[in-house]
Tab-separated table of C-alpha atoms in Angstrom:
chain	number	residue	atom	x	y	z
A	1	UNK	CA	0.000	0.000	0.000
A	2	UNK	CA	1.361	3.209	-0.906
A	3	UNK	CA	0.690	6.554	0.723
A	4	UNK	CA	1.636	10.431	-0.015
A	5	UNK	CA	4.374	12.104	1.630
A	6	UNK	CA	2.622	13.537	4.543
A	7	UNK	CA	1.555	10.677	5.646
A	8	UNK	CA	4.608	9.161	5.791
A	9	UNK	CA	6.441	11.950	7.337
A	10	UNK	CA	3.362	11.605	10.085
A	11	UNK	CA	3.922	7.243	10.331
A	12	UNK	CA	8.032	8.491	10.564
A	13	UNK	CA	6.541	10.779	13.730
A	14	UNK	CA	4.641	8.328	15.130
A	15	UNK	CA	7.260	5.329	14.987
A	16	UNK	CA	9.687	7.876	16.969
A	17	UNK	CA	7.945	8.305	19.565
A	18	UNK	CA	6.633	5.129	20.324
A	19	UNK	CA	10.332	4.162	20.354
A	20	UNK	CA	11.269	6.598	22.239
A	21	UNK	CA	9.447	4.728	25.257
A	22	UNK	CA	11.218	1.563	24.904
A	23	UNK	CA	13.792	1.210	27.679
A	24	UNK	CA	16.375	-0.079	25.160
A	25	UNK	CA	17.689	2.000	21.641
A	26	UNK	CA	16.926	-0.923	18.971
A	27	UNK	CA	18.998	-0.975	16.623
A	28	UNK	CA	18.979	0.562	12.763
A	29	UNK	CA	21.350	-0.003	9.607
A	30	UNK	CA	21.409	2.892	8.131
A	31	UNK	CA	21.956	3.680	4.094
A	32	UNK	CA	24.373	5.843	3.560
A	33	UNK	CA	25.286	8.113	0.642
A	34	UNK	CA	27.264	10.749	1.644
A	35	UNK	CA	27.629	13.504	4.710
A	36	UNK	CA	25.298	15.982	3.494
A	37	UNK	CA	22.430	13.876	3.052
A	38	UNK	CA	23.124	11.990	6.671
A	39	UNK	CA	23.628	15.641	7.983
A	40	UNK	CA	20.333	15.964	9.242
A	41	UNK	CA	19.111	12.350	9.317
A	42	UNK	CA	22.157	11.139	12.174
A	43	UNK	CA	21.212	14.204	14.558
A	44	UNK	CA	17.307	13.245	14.399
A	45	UNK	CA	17.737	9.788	14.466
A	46	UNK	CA	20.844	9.111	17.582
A	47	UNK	CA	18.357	9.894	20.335
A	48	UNK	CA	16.502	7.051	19.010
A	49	UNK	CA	18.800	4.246	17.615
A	50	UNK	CA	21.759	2.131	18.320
A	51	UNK	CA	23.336	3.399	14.607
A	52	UNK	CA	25.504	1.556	11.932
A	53	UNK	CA	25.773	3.081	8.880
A	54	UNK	CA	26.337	1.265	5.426
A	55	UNK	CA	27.890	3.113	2.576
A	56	UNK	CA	27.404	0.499	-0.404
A	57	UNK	CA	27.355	2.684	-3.097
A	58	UNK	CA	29.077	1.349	-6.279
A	59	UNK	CA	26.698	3.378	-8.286
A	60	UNK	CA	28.826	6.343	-7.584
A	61	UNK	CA	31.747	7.745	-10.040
A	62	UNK	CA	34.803	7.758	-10.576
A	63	UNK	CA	36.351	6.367	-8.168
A	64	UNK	CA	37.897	9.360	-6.355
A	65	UNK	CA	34.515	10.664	-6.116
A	66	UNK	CA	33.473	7.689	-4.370
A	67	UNK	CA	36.394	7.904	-1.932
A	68	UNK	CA	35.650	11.984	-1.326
A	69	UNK	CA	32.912	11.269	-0.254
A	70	UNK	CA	33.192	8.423	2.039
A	71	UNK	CA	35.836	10.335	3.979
A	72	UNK	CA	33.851	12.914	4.421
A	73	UNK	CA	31.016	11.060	5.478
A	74	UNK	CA	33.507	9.379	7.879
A	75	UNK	CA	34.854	12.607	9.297
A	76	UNK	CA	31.262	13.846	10.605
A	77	UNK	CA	30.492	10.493	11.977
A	78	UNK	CA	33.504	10.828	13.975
A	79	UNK	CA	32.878	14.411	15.257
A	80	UNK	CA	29.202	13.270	16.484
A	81	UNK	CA	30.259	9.921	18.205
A	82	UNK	CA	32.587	12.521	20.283
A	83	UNK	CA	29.893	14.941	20.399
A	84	UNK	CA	26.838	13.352	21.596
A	85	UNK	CA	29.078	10.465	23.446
A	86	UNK	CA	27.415	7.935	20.879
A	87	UNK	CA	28.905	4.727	19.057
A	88	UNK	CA	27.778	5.155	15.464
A	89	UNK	CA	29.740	2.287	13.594
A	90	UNK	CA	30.468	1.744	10.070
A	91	UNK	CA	30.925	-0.619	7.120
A	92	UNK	CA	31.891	0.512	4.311
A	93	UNK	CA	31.270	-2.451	1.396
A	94	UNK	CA	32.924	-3.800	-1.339
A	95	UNK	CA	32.962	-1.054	-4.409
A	96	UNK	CA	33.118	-2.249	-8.011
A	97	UNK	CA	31.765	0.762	-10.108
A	98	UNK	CA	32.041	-1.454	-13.128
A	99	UNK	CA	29.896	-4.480	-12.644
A	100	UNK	CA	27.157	-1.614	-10.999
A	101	UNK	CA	27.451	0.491	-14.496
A	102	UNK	CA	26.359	-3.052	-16.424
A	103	UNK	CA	23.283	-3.120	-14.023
A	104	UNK	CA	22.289	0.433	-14.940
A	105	UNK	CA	23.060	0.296	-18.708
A	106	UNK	CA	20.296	-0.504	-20.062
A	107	UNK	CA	18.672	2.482	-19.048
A	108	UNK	CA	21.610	4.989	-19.615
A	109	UNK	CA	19.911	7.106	-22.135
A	110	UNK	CA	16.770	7.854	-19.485
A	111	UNK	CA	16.696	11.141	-17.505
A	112	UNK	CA	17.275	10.983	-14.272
A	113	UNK	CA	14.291	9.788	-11.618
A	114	UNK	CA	13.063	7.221	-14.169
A	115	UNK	CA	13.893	3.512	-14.105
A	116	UNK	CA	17.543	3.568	-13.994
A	117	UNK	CA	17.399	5.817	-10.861
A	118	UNK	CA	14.867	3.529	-9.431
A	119	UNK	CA	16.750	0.544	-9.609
A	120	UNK	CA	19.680	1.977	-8.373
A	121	UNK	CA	18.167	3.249	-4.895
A	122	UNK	CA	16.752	-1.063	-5.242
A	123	UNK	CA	19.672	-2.145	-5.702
A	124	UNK	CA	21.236	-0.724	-2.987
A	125	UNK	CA	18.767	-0.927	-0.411
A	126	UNK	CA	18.359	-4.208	-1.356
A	127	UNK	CA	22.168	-5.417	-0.715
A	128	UNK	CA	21.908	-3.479	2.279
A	129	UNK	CA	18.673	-4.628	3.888
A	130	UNK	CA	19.620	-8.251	2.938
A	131	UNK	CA	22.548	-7.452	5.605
A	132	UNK	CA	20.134	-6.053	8.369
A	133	UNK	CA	18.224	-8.926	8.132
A	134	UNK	CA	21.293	-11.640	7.874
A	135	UNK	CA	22.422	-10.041	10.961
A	136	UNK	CA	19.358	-9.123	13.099
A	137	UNK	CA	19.190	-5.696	12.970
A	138	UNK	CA	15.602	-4.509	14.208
A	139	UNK	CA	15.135	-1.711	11.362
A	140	UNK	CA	16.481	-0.588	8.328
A	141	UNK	CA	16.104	2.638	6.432
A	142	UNK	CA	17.860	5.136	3.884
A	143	UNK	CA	18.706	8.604	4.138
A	144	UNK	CA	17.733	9.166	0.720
A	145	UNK	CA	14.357	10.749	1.552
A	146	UNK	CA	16.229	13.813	2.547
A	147	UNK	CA	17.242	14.572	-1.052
A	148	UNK	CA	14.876	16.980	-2.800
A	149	UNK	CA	15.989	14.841	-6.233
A	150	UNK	CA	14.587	11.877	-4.995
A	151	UNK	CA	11.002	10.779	-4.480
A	152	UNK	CA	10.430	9.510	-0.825
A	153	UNK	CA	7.332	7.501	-1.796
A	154	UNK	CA	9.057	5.709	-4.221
A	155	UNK	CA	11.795	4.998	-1.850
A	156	UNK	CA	9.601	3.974	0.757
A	157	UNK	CA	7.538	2.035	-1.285
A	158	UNK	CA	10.355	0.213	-2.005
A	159	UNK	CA	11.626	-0.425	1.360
A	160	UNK	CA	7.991	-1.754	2.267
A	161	UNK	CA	8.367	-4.199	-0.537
A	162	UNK	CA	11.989	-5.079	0.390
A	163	UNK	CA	10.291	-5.835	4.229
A	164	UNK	CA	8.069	-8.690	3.133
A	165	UNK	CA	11.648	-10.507	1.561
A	166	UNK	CA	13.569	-9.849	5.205
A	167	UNK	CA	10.937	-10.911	7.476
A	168	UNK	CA	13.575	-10.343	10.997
A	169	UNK	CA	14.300	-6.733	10.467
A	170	UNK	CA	11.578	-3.728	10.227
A	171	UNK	CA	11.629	-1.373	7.668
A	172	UNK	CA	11.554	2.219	8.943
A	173	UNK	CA	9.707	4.524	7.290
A	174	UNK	CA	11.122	7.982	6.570
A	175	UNK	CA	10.760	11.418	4.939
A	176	UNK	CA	13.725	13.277	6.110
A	177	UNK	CA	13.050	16.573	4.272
A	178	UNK	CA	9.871	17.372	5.571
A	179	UNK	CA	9.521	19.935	8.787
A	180	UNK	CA	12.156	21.870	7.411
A	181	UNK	CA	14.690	18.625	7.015
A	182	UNK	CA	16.387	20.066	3.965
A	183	UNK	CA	17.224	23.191	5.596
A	184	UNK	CA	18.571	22.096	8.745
A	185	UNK	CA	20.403	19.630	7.018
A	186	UNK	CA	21.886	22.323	4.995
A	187	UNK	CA	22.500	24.287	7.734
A	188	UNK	CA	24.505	21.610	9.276
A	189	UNK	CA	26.472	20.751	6.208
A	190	UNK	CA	27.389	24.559	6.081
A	191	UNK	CA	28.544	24.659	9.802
A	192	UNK	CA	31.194	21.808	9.176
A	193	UNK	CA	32.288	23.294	5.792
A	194	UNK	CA	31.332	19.801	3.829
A	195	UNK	CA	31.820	18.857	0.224
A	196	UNK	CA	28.342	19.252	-1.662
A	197	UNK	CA	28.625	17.464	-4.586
A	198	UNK	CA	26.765	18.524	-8.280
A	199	UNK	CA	25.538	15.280	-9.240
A	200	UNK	CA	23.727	12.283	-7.993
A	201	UNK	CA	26.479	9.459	-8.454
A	202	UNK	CA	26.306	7.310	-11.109
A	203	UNK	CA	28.541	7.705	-14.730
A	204	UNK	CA	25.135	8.944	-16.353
A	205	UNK	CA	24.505	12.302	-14.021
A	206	UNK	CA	28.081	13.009	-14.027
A	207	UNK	CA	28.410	13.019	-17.797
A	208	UNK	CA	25.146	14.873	-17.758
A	209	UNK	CA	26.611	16.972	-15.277
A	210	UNK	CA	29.418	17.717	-17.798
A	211	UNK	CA	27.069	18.640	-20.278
A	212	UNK	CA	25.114	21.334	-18.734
């Protein structure tokens, strides 16, 4: 069943504060894409979760880009661990840019937000819920529904489909840019001087990127 985004900014709302009276943090694996989009996300989420983050993200090009931004995303995990006295950890996966591109191919001459975008954010929530699950994590989610570029009912749509193939681990539902999410996560992203990138990741935006 799918719903419109209020509604599930309001189920996000709701799911946070019946947590919130459990006497134990459960815990969430988090999908990661980079600092700016976790900016916001990490600072609502720590007084709520026991945190790992998961930055599988072969989609993302060339490989120096990909490396940019993990450090970066690295760097402001570290500064609120020391911050808010918290233990946010991190696995960073496997990347193989290649074998991702021959996923996405087929679809390289679509603009971006159509099928080849959709099967990206599938792909890896997918490899990334399939860990949650393998190793009893009791939600999973992506920050993705902070970026204004992405659609957070299709994203949550598909992490309410992905729930029903990983029975042991919830799927938490999110819109991270409502209530003002976008700006404070700008805000934050300003205050700690991070790199904004000007495309979305895969070869297909940054050529596009190159074009415009």
């Amino acid at each position: 069943m799918s719903f419109d985004n209020f509604t599930y900014y309001r189920m996000m709302e709701e799911k946070l504060q019946e947590i919130k009276k459990l006497d134990k943090k459960p815990t969430l694996l988090l999908h990661s894409c980079c600092a700016p989009c976790n900016a916001y996300p990490l600072v609502l989420l720590i007084e709520y979760f026991d945190i790992t983050l998961m930055y599988n993200n072969s989609n993302i090009y060339p490989n120096e880009e990909y490396n940019r931004r993990l450090n970066e995303l690295k760097t402001y995990v570290n500064y609120l661990n020391k911050k808010h006295n918290v233990n946010i950890t991190f696995i960073d996966t496997h990347y193989n840019n290649e074998e991702y591109n021959k996923i996405l191919e087929p679809y390289k001459d679509q603009k971006e937000g159509l099928d080849r975008c959709k099967l990206c954010y599938k792909t890896r929530m997918n490899e990334a819920y399939k860990y949650a699950n393998e190793h009893n994590f009791d939600y999973f989610t992506t920050v993705m529904t902070i970026s204004r570029q992405k659609n957070s009912i299709v994203l949550n749509n598909i992490g309410l489909e992905l729930e029903k193939l990983y029975p042991n681990t919830k799927y938490f539902i999110s819109d991270f840019k409502k209530n003002k999410g976008i700006d404070k996560g700008l805000e934050i992203s300003k205050e700690h001087n991070m790199y904004r990138q000007d495309y979305c990741g895969c070869i297909y935006s940054y050529n596009k990127r190159k074009c415009d």
